[in-house]
Amino acid sequence: MNEVTISAKLQKLADEMGIGLISSDINTFVDGGVCAAKGWKANGIHCGLAHKALTDTEEKSQAANNAMPSAKKKNDLAMMYSERRAAAAAVYTTNKVKGAPLTVTKENLADGYAQGVIVNSVNANTCNADGIEKARKMAELAAAAMGISANDMVVGSTGVIGQVLPIEPIANGIPALYEGLSYTGNDEAVKAIMTTDTKPKEVAVEFTLDGKTCRIGGMLKGSGMIHPNMATTLTFITSDAAISPEMIKKALCENVQTTLNCVSVDGDMSTNDMCVVMANGCAGNSEITEENDDYGIFCEALWTVMVNLARMMARDGEGATKLIECNVKGADSFETAKTAAKSVIMSSLFKAAMFGEDANCGRIMCALGYANADYDVNKIDIDIASNGGYLNVCKQGSLLDFDETLAKKILTETDITIIIDLNQGENGAMAYGCDLTYDYVKINGDYRS
Amino acid sequence: MNEVTISAKLQKLADEMGIGLISSDINTFVDGGVCAAKGWKANGIHCGLAHKALTDTEEKSQAANNAMPSAKKKNDLAMMYSERRAAAAAVYTTNKVKGAPLTVTKENLADGYAQGVIVNSVNANTCNADGIEKARKMAELAAAAMGISANDMVVGSTGVIGQVLPIEPIANGIPALYEGLSYTGNDEAVKAIMTTDTKPKEVAVEFTLDGKTCRIGGMLKGSGMIHPNMATTLTFITSDAAISPEMIKKALCENVQTTLNCVSVDGDMSTNDMCVVMANGCAGNSEITEENDDYGIFCEALWTVMVNLARMMARDGEGATKLIECNVKGADSFETAKTAAKSVIMSSLFKAAMFGEDANCGRIMCALGYANADYDVNKIDIDIASNGGYLNVCKQGSLLDFDETLAKKILTETDITIIIDLNQGENGAMAYGCDLTYDYVKINGDYRS
């Protein structure tokens, strides 16, 4: 593998989170998030959507506690614009309760193209009798400002479920939002989709297709109600590569299975999950229309963006202090490996033990035991690893009398890997999660106020 | 319904927990737990199974924090004895990782009879290479002391998974355990099966069969790794009724579906779940061998014991401050109703909101949306209720602009009911859970030490 170039800004984010980045030698990490690719502008503003008005005292108290930025000032509305119509595909939550914006986005992407995005935080526009009407209105207002068709709009919302979305702040904010669109607007846009996130999460890579320099960049929000199935949270990914709607859909569906769908923060699948990928062709490569080498390169670049966004989301899970990765191998199928890996990272007891840095590995075996997949638990080996060391804790289903001092040293790190060998096949999967902390309870005990 | 008699001791326990008792007019609540029925003796002692030796300072600190009683002194070994062989049936965890005692108990109950029980806490005897050998040894030692066949022994263990069970403290403790067996030994026995439980959980009822006074009494342990499927945690139920092995098995399997299997504290299904019911016939009624009226009475009495034990377990879930009951009606089947109800009480986000007394009812809709069952979410109505009042919060899938002051008043109580009408059928189910609190994280961050 060649030396991987990581942009200073991305490296700083990874360092602050205490996690490594997963890279490949065909990609170079670049800055710019959703504006990294040619022809993409973005912006974010505070338009005034709020759970409630904060008093000055509350605002100071929030700031002092390093809590979510004050709803008075935090960006809550983002816009994205492509100079050309872009091939576009999306995957959505499988929750039966769906946010109204998903219905509208799905309708608009039916033809395989999009050109603009409007997305708000604070209010999910879900379980509201007038939800779809409001989501359509958002699309119309934003499209009119940008001079594009309302049918080419992606609409997203995230926040509290079941509160009527006030359209006025959005309508009033759109002119300034449009005026401020820029090729460096990703910083403001990503702030606008954050809810309980403590860090803005963006990744972008550069690669070569057909002799042309191409880019893919994305942003996503966490950080609670995270248990994706067929999609995850709100993720927006842009590219300047030329690729057909059919192939971009295929690339998204393949990659989401091993990235965003392998994350669980709290087992609660959101009503508003959506991951959209849009590619506008501004890089000038010949359009990818089949599964050729260029498609492979595009897929690898997309995977790099998505897997790092997924890991950042897990690491910044509500209240989390650690990224927990579970690597299951030796399974009879990918599905078996994924089910086993997700069962471990979803176990509340295991997550609490990771927070306590307690190598209570019986809880790993317990979670492997109740996972909805077939395997012989008496063949399982388990190791735990981090920058602090590597330790075998379970052999053939029986826990070992391992070195507790080394176990503690491993678990004090912020990036922990659990390696599980089922020893009954050739397939593997990774799942990404975090620890369960007091702050998760604190954040979610009073989220609306 | 006639006035229900509740024993003073049980009423005190319910009052301390802040929950009501579910009763029926054919039963009278009595004291005595697993010793309430004729011919049953029990005892519990501290034999010295320990995670580690505590220093005096640690012990004082634990006592000051009102934490789990010191491992030095807490009862950790219980024995039960019936004067006659009893018809017996059990249900077990469906976790693929099973505690060794379950294998031994299953073998011993194959003939439909049991006469004694030996059970320890602190160590689960699970994921140990010598587990089954040790479980058989426990049965042999206890049976020899009681002068009964080792094949008539029920064996149970609960505690940390994956630590080798030392047989010496058990072997050394059995003589004193046997000597101390008594008709009022239920108090010591129930203490011996507690792990992170804060209250001993026992319920017993009296009823009439065939003109004879009969009793059923039970004890169970909580309070983490609680997400039963086909069984739950450790539950021991005794009776003096005469009933055949076939019919007691049927009664248990029917009742477990609507009681213990409807509880979830943390979504983690234990490796050592087991619920055993034993009836020795000492009451002198004619043996129940078919589904006649007497069987119906026996079932109702058994249900009363099991549902109240289930609710106590939920209320005393690790770190819990509230019992949360979810009542789903209007479903096309019991399974649909149960799946929906359990999805709500298992949602970490909903549980945290209950702890925060925040009526974030969108999280109820979200959990109903991702439940693995089919229904139209646009027909759902939701009410919340407690001794503090009753409030409709959702109508036909849309959340209402409800009275937040009344909602707060309802949620400050310790016994909360969520009433969900799917409005698409005639079936219903109840599920029992608790809130998610800082103390859950605290207890489980460092359980082993």
PDB file of C-alpha atoms in Angstrom, chain A residues 95-97 127-129 161-162 225 266-269 271 318 347-349 352-353 355-356 358-360 362-363 365-366 368-371 373 375 377 397-399 402 404 436-438 440-442 444-448, chain B residues 95-97 127-129 161-162 225 266-269 271 318 347-349 352-353 355-356 358-360 362-363 365-366 368-371 373 375 377 397-399 402 404 436-438 440-442 444-448:
ATOM      1  CA  ASN A  95     -39.068   1.984   9.892  1.00  0.00           C
ATOM      2  CA  LYS A  96     -42.814   1.823   9.171  1.00  0.00           C
ATOM      3  CA  VAL A  97     -43.083   5.317  10.643  1.00  0.00           C
ATOM      4  CA  CYS A 127     -45.989  11.966  12.694  1.00  0.00           C
ATOM      5  CA  ASN A 128     -47.508  15.275  11.651  1.00  0.00           C
ATOM      6  CA  ALA A 129     -50.834  15.354   9.802  1.00  0.00           C
ATOM      7  CA  ILE A 161     -40.692  13.631  16.147  1.00  0.00           C
ATOM      8  CA  GLY A 162     -44.296  14.747  16.261  1.00  0.00           C
ATOM      9  CA  MET A 225     -31.619   6.799  17.258  1.00  0.00           C
ATOM     10  CA  ASP A 266     -28.578   2.558  20.614  1.00  0.00           C
ATOM     11  CA  GLY A 267     -30.640   0.012  18.701  1.00  0.00           C
ATOM     12  CA  ASP A 268     -33.290   2.601  17.875  1.00  0.00           C
ATOM     13  CA  MET A 269     -33.896   2.766  14.109  1.00  0.00           C
ATOM     14  CA  THR A 271     -37.875   7.340  11.255  1.00  0.00           C
ATOM     15  CA  GLU A 318     -24.646  10.056  22.064  1.00  0.00           C
ATOM     16  CA  SER A 347     -25.635  -5.259  23.909  1.00  0.00           C
ATOM     17  CA  SER A 348     -26.304  -2.678  26.606  1.00  0.00           C
ATOM     18  CA  LEU A 349     -24.458  -4.786  29.148  1.00  0.00           C
ATOM     19  CA  ALA A 352     -21.669  -0.456  29.785  1.00  0.00           C
ATOM     20  CA  ALA A 353     -18.721  -2.760  30.514  1.00  0.00           C
ATOM     21  CA  PHE A 355     -17.472   2.348  29.434  1.00  0.00           C
ATOM     22  CA  GLY A 356     -16.302   0.893  32.750  1.00  0.00           C
ATOM     23  CA  ASP A 358     -14.142  -3.892  32.518  1.00  0.00           C
ATOM     24  CA  ALA A 359     -13.177  -6.980  30.494  1.00  0.00           C
ATOM     25  CA  ASN A 360     -16.450  -8.759  31.285  1.00  0.00           C
ATOM     26  CA  GLY A 362     -18.918 -13.301  29.249  1.00  0.00           C
ATOM     27  CA  ARG A 363     -21.208 -10.563  27.988  1.00  0.00           C
ATOM     28  CA  MET A 365     -20.427 -14.672  24.576  1.00  0.00           C
ATOM     29  CA  CYS A 366     -23.921 -13.945  25.885  1.00  0.00           C
ATOM     30  CA  LEU A 368     -23.207 -14.037  20.476  1.00  0.00           C
ATOM     31  CA  GLY A 369     -25.500 -16.633  21.995  1.00  0.00           C
ATOM     32  CA  TYR A 370     -28.722 -14.699  21.481  1.00  0.00           C
ATOM     33  CA  ALA A 371     -27.850 -13.350  18.024  1.00  0.00           C
ATOM     34  CA  ALA A 373     -28.008 -16.715  13.496  1.00  0.00           C
ATOM     35  CA  TYR A 375     -23.458 -21.405  14.714  1.00  0.00           C
ATOM     36  CA  VAL A 377     -20.851 -21.457  20.229  1.00  0.00           C
ATOM     37  CA  GLY A 397     -16.343 -21.135  23.804  1.00  0.00           C
ATOM     38  CA  SER A 398     -14.666 -21.210  27.217  1.00  0.00           C
ATOM     39  CA  LEU A 399     -13.396 -18.007  28.771  1.00  0.00           C
ATOM     40  CA  PHE A 402      -6.524 -13.908  31.175  1.00  0.00           C
ATOM     41  CA  GLU A 404      -6.530  -8.510  33.822  1.00  0.00           C
ATOM     42  CA  LEU A 436     -23.024   3.232  26.960  1.00  0.00           C
ATOM     43  CA  THR A 437     -22.417   6.095  29.345  1.00  0.00           C
ATOM     44  CA  TYR A 438     -24.081   8.323  31.912  1.00  0.00           C
ATOM     45  CA  TYR A 440     -26.335   8.902  26.951  1.00  0.00           C
ATOM     46  CA  VAL A 441     -28.960   8.820  29.683  1.00  0.00           C
ATOM     47  CA  LYS A 442     -28.492  12.512  30.436  1.00  0.00           C
ATOM     48  CA  ASN A 444     -31.883  11.464  26.224  1.00  0.00           C
ATOM     49  CA  GLY A 445     -33.629  12.053  29.525  1.00  0.00           C
ATOM     50  CA  ASP A 446     -34.488  15.559  28.429  1.00  0.00           C
ATOM     51  CA  TYR A 447     -33.857  15.884  24.694  1.00  0.00           C
ATOM     52  CA  ARG A 448     -36.886  17.986  23.822  1.00  0.00           C
TER      53      ARG A 448
ATOM     54  CA  ASN B  95     -29.649 -18.291  24.095  1.00  0.00           C
ATOM     55  CA  LYS B  96     -27.250 -20.592  22.213  1.00  0.00           C
ATOM     56  CA  VAL B  97     -24.779 -20.058  25.044  1.00  0.00           C
ATOM     57  CA  CYS B 127     -18.616 -20.766  29.315  1.00  0.00           C
ATOM     58  CA  ASN B 128     -16.492 -22.977  31.550  1.00  0.00           C
ATOM     59  CA  ALA B 129     -14.850 -26.110  30.166  1.00  0.00           C
ATOM     60  CA  ILE B 161     -20.180 -15.647  33.074  1.00  0.00           C
ATOM     61  CA  GLY B 162     -16.907 -17.375  32.311  1.00  0.00           C
ATOM     62  CA  MET B 225     -29.562  -9.347  31.366  1.00  0.00           C
ATOM     63  CA  ASP B 266     -32.135  -4.287  28.864  1.00  0.00           C
ATOM     64  CA  GLY B 267     -32.652  -6.463  25.797  1.00  0.00           C
ATOM     65  CA  ASP B 268     -29.882  -8.826  26.849  1.00  0.00           C
ATOM     66  CA  MET B 269     -31.156 -12.411  26.965  1.00  0.00           C
ATOM     67  CA  THR B 271     -27.497 -17.523  29.280  1.00  0.00           C
ATOM     68  CA  GLU B 318     -31.002  -2.554  37.203  1.00  0.00           C
ATOM     69  CA  SER B 347     -36.288   1.326  23.225  1.00  0.00           C
ATOM     70  CA  SER B 348     -33.321   2.928  24.967  1.00  0.00           C
ATOM     71  CA  LEU B 349     -34.452   6.376  23.834  1.00  0.00           C
ATOM     72  CA  ALA B 352     -34.284   7.411  28.912  1.00  0.00           C
ATOM     73  CA  ALA B 353     -37.199   9.792  28.256  1.00  0.00           C
ATOM     74  CA  PHE B 355     -36.333   8.489  33.402  1.00  0.00           C
ATOM     75  CA  GLY B 356     -36.284  12.188  32.461  1.00  0.00           C
ATOM     76  CA  ASP B 358     -40.180  13.808  29.324  1.00  0.00           C
ATOM     77  CA  ALA B 359     -43.283  13.012  27.233  1.00  0.00           C
ATOM     78  CA  ASN B 360     -41.247  12.535  24.056  1.00  0.00           C
ATOM     79  CA  GLY B 362     -42.414  10.446  19.041  1.00  0.00           C
ATOM     80  CA  ARG B 363     -40.065   7.825  20.429  1.00  0.00           C
ATOM     81  CA  MET B 365     -44.140   5.926  17.454  1.00  0.00           C
ATOM     82  CA  CYS B 366     -40.556   5.360  16.322  1.00  0.00           C
ATOM     83  CA  LEU B 368     -43.732   0.964  16.965  1.00  0.00           C
ATOM     84  CA  GLY B 369     -42.448   1.727  13.488  1.00  0.00           C
ATOM     85  CA  TYR B 370     -39.399  -0.511  13.651  1.00  0.00           C
ATOM     86  CA  ALA B 371     -41.099  -3.388  15.507  1.00  0.00           C
ATOM     87  CA  ALA B 373     -44.678  -6.815  12.805  1.00  0.00           C
ATOM     88  CA  TYR B 375     -49.643  -2.861  10.813  1.00  0.00           C
ATOM     89  CA  VAL B 377     -48.975   3.145  11.630  1.00  0.00           C
ATOM     90  CA  GLY B 397     -50.492   8.254  13.826  1.00  0.00           C
ATOM     91  CA  SER B 398     -50.150  12.006  14.330  1.00  0.00           C
ATOM     92  CA  LEU B 399     -48.931  13.371  17.626  1.00  0.00           C
ATOM     93  CA  PHE B 402     -51.088  17.852  24.343  1.00  0.00           C
ATOM     94  CA  GLU B 404     -47.374  19.198  28.857  1.00  0.00           C
ATOM     95  CA  LEU B 436     -32.954   3.666  31.677  1.00  0.00           C
ATOM     96  CA  THR B 437     -30.969   5.505  34.306  1.00  0.00           C
ATOM     97  CA  TYR B 438     -27.477   6.608  35.279  1.00  0.00           C
ATOM     98  CA  TYR B 440     -27.916   1.148  35.040  1.00  0.00           C
ATOM     99  CA  VAL B 441     -24.663   2.365  33.514  1.00  0.00           C
ATOM    100  CA  LYS B 442     -22.986   2.563  36.909  1.00  0.00           C
ATOM    101  CA  ASN B 444     -22.915  -2.458  34.674  1.00  0.00           C
ATOM    102  CA  GLY B 445     -19.754  -0.476  34.119  1.00  0.00           C
ATOM    103  CA  ASP B 446     -18.056  -2.428  36.849  1.00  0.00           C
ATOM    104  CA  TYR B 447     -20.168  -5.459  37.713  1.00  0.00           C
ATOM    105  CA  ARG B 448     -17.372  -7.952  38.151  1.00  0.00           C
TER     106      ARG B 448
END
